[in-house]
PDB file of C-alpha atoms and ligand atoms in Angstrom:
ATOM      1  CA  UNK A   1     -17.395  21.479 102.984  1.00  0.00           C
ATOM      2  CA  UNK A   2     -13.970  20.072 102.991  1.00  0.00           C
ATOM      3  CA  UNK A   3     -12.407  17.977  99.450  1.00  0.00           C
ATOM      4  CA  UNK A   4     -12.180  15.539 101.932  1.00  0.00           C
ATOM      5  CA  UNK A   5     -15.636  15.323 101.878  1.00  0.00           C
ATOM      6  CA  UNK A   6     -16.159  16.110  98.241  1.00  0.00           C
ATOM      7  CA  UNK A   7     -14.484  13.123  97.398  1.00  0.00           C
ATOM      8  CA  UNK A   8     -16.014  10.269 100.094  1.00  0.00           C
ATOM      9  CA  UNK A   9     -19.407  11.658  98.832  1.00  0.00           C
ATOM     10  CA  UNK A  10     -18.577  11.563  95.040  1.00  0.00           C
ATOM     11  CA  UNK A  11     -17.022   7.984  95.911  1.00  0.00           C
ATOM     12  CA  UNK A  12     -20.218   6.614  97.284  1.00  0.00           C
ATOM     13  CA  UNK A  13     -22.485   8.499  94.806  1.00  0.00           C
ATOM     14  CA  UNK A  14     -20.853   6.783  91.609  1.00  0.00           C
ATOM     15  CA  UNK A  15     -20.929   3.501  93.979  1.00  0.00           C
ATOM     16  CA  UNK A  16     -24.929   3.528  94.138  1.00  0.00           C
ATOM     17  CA  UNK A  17     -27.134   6.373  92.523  1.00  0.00           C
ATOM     18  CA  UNK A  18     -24.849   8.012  90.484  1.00  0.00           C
ATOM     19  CA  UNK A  19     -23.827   4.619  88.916  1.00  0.00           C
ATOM     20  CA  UNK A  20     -27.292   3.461  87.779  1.00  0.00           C
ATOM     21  CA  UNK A  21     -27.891   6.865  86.333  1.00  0.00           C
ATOM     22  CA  UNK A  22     -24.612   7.552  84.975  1.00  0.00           C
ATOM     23  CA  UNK A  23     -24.306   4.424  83.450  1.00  0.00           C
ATOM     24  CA  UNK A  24     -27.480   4.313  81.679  1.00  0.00           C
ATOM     25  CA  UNK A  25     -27.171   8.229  80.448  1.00  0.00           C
ATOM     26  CA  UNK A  26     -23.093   6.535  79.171  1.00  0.00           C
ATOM     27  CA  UNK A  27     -25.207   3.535  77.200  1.00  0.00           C
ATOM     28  CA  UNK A  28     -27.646   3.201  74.662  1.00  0.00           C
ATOM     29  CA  UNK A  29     -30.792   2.686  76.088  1.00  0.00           C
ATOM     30  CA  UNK A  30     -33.855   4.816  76.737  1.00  0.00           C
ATOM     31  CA  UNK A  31     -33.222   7.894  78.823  1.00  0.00           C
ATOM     32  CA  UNK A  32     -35.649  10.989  79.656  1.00  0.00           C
ATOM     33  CA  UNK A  33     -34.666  13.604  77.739  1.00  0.00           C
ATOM     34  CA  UNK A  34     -32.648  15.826  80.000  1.00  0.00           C
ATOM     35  CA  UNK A  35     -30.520  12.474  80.480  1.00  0.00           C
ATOM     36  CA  UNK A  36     -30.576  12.161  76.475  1.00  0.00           C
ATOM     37  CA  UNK A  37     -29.538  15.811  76.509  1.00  0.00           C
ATOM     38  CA  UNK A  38     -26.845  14.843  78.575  1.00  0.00           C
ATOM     39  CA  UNK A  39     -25.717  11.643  76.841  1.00  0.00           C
ATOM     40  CA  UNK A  40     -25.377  13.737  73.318  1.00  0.00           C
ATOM     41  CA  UNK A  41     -23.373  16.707  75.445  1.00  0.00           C
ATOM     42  CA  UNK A  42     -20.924  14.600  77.076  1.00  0.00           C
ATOM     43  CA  UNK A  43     -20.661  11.917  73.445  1.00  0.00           C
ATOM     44  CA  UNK A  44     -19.504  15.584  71.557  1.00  0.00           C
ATOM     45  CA  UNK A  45     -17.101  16.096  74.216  1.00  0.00           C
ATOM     46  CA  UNK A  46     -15.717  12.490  73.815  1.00  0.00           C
ATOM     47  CA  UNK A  47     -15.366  12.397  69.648  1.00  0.00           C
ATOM     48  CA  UNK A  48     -14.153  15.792  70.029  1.00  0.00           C
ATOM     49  CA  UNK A  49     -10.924  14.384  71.829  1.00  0.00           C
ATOM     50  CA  UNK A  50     -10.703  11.639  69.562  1.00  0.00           C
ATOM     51  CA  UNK A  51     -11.000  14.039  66.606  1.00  0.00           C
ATOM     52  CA  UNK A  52      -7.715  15.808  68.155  1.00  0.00           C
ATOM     53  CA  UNK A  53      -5.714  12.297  68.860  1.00  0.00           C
ATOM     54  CA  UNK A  54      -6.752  11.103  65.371  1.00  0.00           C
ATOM     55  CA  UNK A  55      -5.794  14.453  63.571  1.00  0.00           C
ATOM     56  CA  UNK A  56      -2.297  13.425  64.787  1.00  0.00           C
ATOM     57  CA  UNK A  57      -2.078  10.393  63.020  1.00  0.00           C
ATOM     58  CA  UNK A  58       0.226   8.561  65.928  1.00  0.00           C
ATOM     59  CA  UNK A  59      -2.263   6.944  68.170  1.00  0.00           C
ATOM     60  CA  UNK A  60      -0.939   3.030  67.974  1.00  0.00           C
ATOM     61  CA  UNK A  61       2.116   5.199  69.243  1.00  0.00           C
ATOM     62  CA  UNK A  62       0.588   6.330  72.594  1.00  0.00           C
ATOM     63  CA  UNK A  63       0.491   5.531  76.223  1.00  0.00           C
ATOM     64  CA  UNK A  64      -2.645   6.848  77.677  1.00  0.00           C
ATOM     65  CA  UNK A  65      -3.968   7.499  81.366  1.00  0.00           C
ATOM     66  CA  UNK A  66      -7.527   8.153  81.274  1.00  0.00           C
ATOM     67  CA  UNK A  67      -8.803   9.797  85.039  1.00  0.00           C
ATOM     68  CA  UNK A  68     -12.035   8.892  86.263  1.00  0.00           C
ATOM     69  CA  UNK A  69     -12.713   6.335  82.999  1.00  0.00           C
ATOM     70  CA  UNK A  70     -16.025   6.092  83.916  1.00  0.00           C
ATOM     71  CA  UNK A  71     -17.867   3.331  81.973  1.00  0.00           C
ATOM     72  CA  UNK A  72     -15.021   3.432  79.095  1.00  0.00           C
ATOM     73  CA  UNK A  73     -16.549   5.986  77.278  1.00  0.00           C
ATOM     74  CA  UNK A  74     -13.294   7.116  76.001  1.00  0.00           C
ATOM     75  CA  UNK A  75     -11.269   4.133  77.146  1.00  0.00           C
ATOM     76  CA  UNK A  76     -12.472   1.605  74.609  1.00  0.00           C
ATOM     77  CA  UNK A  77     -12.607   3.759  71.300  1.00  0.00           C
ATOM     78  CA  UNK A  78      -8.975   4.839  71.919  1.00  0.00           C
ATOM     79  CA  UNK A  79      -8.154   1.125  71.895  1.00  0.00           C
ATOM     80  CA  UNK A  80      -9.768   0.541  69.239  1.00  0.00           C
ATOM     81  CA  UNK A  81      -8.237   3.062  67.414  1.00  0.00           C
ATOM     82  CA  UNK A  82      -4.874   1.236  68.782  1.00  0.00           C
ATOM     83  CA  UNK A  83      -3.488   3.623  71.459  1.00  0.00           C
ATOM     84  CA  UNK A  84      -2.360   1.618  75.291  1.00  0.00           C
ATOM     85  CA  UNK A  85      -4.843   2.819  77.396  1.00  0.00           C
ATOM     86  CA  UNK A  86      -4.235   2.667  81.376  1.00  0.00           C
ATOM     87  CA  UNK A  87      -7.838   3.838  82.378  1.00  0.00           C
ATOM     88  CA  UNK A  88      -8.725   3.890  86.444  1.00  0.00           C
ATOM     89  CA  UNK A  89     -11.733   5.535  88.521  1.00  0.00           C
ATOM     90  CA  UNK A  90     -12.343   6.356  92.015  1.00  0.00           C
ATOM     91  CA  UNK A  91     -15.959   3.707  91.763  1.00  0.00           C
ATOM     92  CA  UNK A  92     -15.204   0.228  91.416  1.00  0.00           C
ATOM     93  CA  UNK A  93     -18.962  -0.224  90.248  1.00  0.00           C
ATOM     94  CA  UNK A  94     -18.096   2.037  86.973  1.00  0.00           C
ATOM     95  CA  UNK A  95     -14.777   0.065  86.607  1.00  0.00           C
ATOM     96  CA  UNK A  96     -16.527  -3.146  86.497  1.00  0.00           C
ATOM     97  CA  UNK A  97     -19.105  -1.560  84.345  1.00  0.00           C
ATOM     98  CA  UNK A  98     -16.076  -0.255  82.088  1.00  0.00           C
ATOM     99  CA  UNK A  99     -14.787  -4.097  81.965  1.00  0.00           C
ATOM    100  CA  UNK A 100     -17.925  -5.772  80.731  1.00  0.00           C
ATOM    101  CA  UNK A 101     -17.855  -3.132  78.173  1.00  0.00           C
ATOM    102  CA  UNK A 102     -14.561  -3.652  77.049  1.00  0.00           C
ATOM    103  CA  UNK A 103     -14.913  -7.779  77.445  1.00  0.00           C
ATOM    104  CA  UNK A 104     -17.526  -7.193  74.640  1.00  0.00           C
ATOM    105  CA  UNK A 105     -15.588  -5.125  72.652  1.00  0.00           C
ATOM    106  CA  UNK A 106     -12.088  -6.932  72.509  1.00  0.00           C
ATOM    107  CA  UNK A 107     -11.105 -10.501  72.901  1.00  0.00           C
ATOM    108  CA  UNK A 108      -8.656  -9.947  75.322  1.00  0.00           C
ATOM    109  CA  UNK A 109      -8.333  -7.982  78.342  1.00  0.00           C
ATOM    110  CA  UNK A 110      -5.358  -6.368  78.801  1.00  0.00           C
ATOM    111  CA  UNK A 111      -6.147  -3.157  76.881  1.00  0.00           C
ATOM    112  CA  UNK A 112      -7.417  -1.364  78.095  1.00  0.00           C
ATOM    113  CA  UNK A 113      -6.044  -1.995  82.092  1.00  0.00           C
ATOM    114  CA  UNK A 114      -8.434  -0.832  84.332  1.00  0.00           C
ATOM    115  CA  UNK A 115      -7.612   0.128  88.221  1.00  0.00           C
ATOM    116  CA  UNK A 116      -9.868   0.876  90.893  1.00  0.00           C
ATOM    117  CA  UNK A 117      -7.846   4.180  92.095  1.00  0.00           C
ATOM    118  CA  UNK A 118      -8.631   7.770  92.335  1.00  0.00           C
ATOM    119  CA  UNK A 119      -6.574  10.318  90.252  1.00  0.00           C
ATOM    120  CA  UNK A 120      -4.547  11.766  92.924  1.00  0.00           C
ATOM    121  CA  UNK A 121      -2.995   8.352  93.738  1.00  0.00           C
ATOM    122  CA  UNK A 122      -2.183   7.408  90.078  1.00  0.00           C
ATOM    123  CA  UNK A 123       1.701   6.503  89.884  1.00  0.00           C
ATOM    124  CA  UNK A 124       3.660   5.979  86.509  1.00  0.00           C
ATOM    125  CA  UNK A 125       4.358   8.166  83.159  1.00  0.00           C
ATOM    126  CA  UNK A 126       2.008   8.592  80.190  1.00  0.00           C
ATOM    127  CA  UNK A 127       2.965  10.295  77.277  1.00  0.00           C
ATOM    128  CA  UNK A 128      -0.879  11.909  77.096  1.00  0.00           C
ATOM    129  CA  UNK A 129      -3.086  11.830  80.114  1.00  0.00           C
ATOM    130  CA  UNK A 130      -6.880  12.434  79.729  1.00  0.00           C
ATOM    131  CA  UNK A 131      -9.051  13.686  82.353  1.00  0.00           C
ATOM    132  CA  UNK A 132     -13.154  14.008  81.202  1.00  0.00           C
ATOM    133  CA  UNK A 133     -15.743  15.558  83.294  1.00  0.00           C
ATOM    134  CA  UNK A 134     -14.188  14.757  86.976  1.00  0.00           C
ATOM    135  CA  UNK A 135     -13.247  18.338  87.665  1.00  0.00           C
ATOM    136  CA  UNK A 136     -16.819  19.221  88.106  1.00  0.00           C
ATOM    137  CA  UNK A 137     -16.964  17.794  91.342  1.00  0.00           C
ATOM    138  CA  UNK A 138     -14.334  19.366  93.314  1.00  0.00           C
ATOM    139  CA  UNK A 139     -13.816  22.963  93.910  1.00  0.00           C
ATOM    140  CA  UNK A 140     -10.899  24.927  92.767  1.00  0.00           C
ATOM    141  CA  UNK A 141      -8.353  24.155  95.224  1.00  0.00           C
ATOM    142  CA  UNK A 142      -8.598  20.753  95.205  1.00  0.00           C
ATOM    143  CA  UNK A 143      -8.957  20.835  91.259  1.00  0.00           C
ATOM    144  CA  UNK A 144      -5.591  22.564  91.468  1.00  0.00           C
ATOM    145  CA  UNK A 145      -3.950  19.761  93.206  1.00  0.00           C
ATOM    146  CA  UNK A 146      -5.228  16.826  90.684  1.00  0.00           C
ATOM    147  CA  UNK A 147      -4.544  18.792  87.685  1.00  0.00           C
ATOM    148  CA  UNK A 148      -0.949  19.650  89.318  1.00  0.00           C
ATOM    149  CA  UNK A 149      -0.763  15.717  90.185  1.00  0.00           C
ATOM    150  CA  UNK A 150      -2.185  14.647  86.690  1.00  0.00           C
ATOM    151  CA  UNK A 151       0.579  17.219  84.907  1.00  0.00           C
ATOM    152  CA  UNK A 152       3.319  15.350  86.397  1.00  0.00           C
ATOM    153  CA  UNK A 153       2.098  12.008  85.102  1.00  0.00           C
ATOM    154  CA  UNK A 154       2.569  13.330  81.930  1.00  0.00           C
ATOM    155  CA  UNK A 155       5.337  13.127  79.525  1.00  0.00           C
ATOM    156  CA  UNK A 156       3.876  15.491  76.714  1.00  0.00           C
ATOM    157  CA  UNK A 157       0.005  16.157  76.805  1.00  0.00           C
ATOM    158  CA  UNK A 158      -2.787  16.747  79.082  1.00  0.00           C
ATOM    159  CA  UNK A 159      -6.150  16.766  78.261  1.00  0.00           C
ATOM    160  CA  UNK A 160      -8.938  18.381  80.563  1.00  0.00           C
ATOM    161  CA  UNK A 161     -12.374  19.184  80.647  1.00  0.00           C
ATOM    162  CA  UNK A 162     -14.714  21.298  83.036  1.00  0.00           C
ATOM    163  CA  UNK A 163     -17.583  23.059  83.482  1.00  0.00           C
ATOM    164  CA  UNK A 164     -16.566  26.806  82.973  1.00  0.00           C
ATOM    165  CA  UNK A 165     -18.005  29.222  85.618  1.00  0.00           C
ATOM    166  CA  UNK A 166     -19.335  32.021  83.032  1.00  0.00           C
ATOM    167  CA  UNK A 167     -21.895  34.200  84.197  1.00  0.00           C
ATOM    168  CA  UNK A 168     -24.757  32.251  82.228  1.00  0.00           C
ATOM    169  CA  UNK A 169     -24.177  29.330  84.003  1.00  0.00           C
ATOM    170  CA  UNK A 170     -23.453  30.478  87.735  1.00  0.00           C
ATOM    171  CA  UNK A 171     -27.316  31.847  87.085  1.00  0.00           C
ATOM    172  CA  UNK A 172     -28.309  28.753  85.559  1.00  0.00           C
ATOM    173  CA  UNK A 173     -26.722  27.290  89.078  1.00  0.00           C
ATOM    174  CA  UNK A 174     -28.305  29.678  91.418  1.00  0.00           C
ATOM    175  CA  UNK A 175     -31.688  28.795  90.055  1.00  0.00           C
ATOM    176  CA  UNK A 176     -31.005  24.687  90.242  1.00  0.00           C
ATOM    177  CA  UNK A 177     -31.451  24.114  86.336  1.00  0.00           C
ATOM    178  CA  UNK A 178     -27.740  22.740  86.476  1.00  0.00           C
ATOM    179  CA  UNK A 179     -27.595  18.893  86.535  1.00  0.00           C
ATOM    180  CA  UNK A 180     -31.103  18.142  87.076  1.00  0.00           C
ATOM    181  CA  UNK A 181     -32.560  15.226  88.873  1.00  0.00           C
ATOM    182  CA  UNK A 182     -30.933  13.023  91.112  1.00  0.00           C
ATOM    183  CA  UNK A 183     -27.593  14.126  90.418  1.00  0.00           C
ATOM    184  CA  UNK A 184     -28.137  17.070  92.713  1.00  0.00           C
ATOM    185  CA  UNK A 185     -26.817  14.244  95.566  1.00  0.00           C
ATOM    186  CA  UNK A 186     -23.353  15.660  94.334  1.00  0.00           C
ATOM    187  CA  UNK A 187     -22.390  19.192  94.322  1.00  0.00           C
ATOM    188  CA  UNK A 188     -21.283  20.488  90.658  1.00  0.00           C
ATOM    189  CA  UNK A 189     -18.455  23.166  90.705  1.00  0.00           C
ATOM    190  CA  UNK A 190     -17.533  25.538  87.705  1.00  0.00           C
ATOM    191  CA  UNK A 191     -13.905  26.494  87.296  1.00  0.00           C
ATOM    192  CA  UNK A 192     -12.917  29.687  86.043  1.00  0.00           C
ATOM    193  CA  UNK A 193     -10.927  29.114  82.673  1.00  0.00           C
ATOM    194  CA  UNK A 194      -8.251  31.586  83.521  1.00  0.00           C
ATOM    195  CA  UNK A 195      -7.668  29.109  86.904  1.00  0.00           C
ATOM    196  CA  UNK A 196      -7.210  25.674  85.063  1.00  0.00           C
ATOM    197  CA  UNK A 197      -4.901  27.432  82.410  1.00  0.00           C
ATOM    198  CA  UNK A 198      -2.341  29.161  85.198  1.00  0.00           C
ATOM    199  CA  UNK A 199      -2.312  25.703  86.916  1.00  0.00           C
ATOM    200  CA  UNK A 200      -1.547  24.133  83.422  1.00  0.00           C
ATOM    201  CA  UNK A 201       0.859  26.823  82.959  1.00  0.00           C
ATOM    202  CA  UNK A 202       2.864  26.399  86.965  1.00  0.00           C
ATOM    203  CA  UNK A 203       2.948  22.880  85.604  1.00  0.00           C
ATOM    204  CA  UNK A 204       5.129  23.782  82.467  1.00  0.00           C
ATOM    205  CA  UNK A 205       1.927  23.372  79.966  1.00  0.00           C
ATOM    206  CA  UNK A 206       0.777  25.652  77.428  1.00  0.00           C
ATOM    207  CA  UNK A 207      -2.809  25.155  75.497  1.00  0.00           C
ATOM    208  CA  UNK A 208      -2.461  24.210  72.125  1.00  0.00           C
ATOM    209  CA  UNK A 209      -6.200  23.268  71.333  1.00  0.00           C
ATOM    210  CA  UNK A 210     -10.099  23.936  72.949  1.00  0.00           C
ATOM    211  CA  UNK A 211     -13.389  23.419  72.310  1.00  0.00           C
ATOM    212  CA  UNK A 212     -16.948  23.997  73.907  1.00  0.00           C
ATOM    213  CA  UNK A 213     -19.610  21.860  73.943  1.00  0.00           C
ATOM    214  CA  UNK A 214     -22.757  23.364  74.772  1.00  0.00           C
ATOM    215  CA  UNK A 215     -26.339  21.246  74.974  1.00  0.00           C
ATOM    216  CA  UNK A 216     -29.159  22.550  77.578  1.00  0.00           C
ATOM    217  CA  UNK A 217     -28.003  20.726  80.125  1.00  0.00           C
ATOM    218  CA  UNK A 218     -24.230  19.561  79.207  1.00  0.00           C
ATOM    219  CA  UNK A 219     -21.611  22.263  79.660  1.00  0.00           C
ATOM    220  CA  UNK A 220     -17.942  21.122  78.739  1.00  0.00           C
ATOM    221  CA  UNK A 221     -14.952  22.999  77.880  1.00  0.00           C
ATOM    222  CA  UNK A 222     -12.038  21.165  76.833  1.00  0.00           C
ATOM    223  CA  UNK A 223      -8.223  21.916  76.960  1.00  0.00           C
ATOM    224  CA  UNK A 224      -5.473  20.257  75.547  1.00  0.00           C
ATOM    225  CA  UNK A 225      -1.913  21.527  76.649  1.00  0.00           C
ATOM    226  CA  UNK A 226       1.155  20.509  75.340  1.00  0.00           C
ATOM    227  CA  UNK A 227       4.684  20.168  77.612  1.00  0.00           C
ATOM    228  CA  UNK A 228       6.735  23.305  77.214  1.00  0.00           C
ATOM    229  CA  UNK A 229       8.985  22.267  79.715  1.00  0.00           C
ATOM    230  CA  UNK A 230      10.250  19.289  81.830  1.00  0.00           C
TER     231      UNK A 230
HETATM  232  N1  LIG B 301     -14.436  10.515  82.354  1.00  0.00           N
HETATM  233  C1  LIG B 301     -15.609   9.695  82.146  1.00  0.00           C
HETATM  234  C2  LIG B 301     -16.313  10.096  80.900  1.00  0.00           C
HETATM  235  O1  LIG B 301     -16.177  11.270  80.465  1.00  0.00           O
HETATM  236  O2  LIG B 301     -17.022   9.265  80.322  1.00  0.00           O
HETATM  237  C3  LIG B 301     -16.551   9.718  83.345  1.00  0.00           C
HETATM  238  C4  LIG B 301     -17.115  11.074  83.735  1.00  0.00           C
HETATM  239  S1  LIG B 301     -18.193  10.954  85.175  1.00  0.00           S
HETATM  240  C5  LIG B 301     -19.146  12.427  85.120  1.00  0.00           C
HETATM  241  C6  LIG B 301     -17.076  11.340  86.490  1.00  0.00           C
HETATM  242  C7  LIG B 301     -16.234  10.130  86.898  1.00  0.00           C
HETATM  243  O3  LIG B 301     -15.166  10.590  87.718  1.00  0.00           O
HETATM  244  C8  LIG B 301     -16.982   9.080  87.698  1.00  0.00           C
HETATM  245  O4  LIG B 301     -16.817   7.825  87.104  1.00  0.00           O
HETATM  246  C9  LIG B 301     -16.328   9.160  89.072  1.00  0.00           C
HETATM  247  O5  LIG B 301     -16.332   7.935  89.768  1.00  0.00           O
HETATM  248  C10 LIG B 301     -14.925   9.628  88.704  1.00  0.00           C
HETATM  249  N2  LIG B 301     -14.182  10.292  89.780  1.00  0.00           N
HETATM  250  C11 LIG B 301     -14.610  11.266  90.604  1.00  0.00           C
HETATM  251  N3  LIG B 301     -13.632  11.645  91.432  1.00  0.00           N
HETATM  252  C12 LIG B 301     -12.535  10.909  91.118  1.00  0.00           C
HETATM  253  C13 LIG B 301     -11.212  10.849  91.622  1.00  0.00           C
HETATM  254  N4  LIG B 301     -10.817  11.637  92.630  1.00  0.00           N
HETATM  255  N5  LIG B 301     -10.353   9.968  91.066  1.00  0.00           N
HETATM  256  C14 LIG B 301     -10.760   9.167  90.050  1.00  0.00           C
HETATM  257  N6  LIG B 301     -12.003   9.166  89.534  1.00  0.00           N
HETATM  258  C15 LIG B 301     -12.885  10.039  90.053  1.00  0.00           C
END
C-alpha cells in the first residue's frame, strides 16, 4: 500500500467510524472495556507530556503546534495551563469535535486555533511542536518525512509518540490482539525506536526525556528532543 493511501484512508476513517469511536474512547462516557483500556493508556500518555511542560515552569511562555489534535485532548489543558496552542488535524469532524470542547472550556475562542490541515502541510514556527499517537498510522518512510517536516517547524522542542515495534508487540500484531474492534479499518504500524531517534537526530535533535506507557491494549512511547542545532 502506498502513504498515499495510508493517509486518504486514515482521512476518511477519523471522518466517519473512527470519529464516533475515537471520540467517545477521548470523552467521559461509558466505553467497553478494551475502549476504557484505551482511554486510561492514551490519558497517561497525555499528563505525562504535561508533567514534562509543567516541570519547566515556562508554559504561559510557549508557542505550541499540536499534530493531529484530535478532540483537544492535549490542546485544551495546555491552554489552560496558559501556553498558545496552534492545534490542527487531518479530520475536520475531530476539529469540530475539538471546538465544542474548547467553546465549553474557555470563553473565547482564539486559544486554542484550530485548522483543518494535515501535518505535512503545517507552515509557521513553534518554539515546541507536539505530535500524539499519529505516527501509528503510517509506515516508516512516510513517518520519516512528517517527523523531518514537523522538526523544521520547530524552534527548540519536539515531542513524539509511537507505538514501538518490540518483539512482544509485532506478536501481539501477528495474532490481531493489537487495536481491537473496529479500528482494524486502519492499519497500525510500529516504528522501531532506533528509526524515530536517527530521524530526530538528521534533523539536529537530541532526546532529552522518554517514557512508556503500557496498558493491555495502549502501547505509547514518548520522546522529547531538544534542538542541538539550527
Ligand atoms: N493527538 C491526539 C491525541 O493524542 O489525543 C489524537 C490521536 S488520534 C489516535 C490520531 C489523530 O491523528 C486523528 O485525529 C487523525 O485524524 C490525525 N491524523 C492522522 N493523520 C494525520 C495527518 N497526516 N495530519 C494531521 N492529522 C492526522
Amino acid at each position: 500500500m502506498k502513504a498515499a493511501d495510508d493517509k486518504t484512508i486514515v482521512r476518511e476513517y477519523f471522518n466517519s467510524t473512527g470519529f464516533d469511536r475515537w471520540q467517545r474512547i477521548y470523552g467521559d462516557g461509558e466505553v467497553n472495556k478494551v475502549q476504557l483500556d484505551i482511554r486510561t493508556g492514551h490519558q497517561q500518555t497525555v499528563d505525562n507530556v504535561i508533567g514534562w511542560l509543567q516541570a519547566d515552569n515556562n508554559l504561559s511562555s510557549l508557542s505550541i503546534c499540536d499534530a493531529g489534535c484530535g478532540v483537544g485532548s492535549l490542546s485544551i489543558p495546555l491552554v489552560m495551563d496558559g501556553a498558545k496552542v496552534y492545534a490542527s488535524d487531518i479530520s475536520a469532524k475531530m476539529v469540530s469535535e475539538a471546538q465544542d470542547r474548547a467553546v465549553k472550556v474557555f470563553a473565547n475562542t482564539v486559544n486554542p486555533t484550530f485548522a483543518v490541515q494535515d501535518l505535512e502541510s503545517l507552515s509557521g514556527n513553534y518554539h515546541t511542536v507536539i505530535c500524539l499517537d499519529v505516527l501509528i498510522h503510517y509506515p516508516q518512510e512516510k513517518a520519516d518525512e512528517m517527523i523531518s517536516h514537523l522538526c523544521s517547524l520547530a524552534q527548540s522542542r519536539i515531542i513524539l509518540s509511537f507505538a514501538p515495534k518490540t518483539f512482544f508487540l509485532t506478536i501481539l500484531k501477528k495474532i490481531g490482539s493489537f487495536f481491537p474492534g473496529p479500528s482494524k479499518a486502519t492499519r497500525a504500524y510500529l516504528h522501531r525506536e532506533r528509526d524515530i531517534i536517527k530521524i530526530l537526530e538528521k534533523n539536529g535533535f537530541a532526546v532529552q526525556r522518554q517514557a512508556m506507557t503500557r496498558t493491555k491494549f495502549y502501547f505509547s512511547r514518548l520522546l522529547e528532543a531538544t534542538r542541538t542545532s539550527a
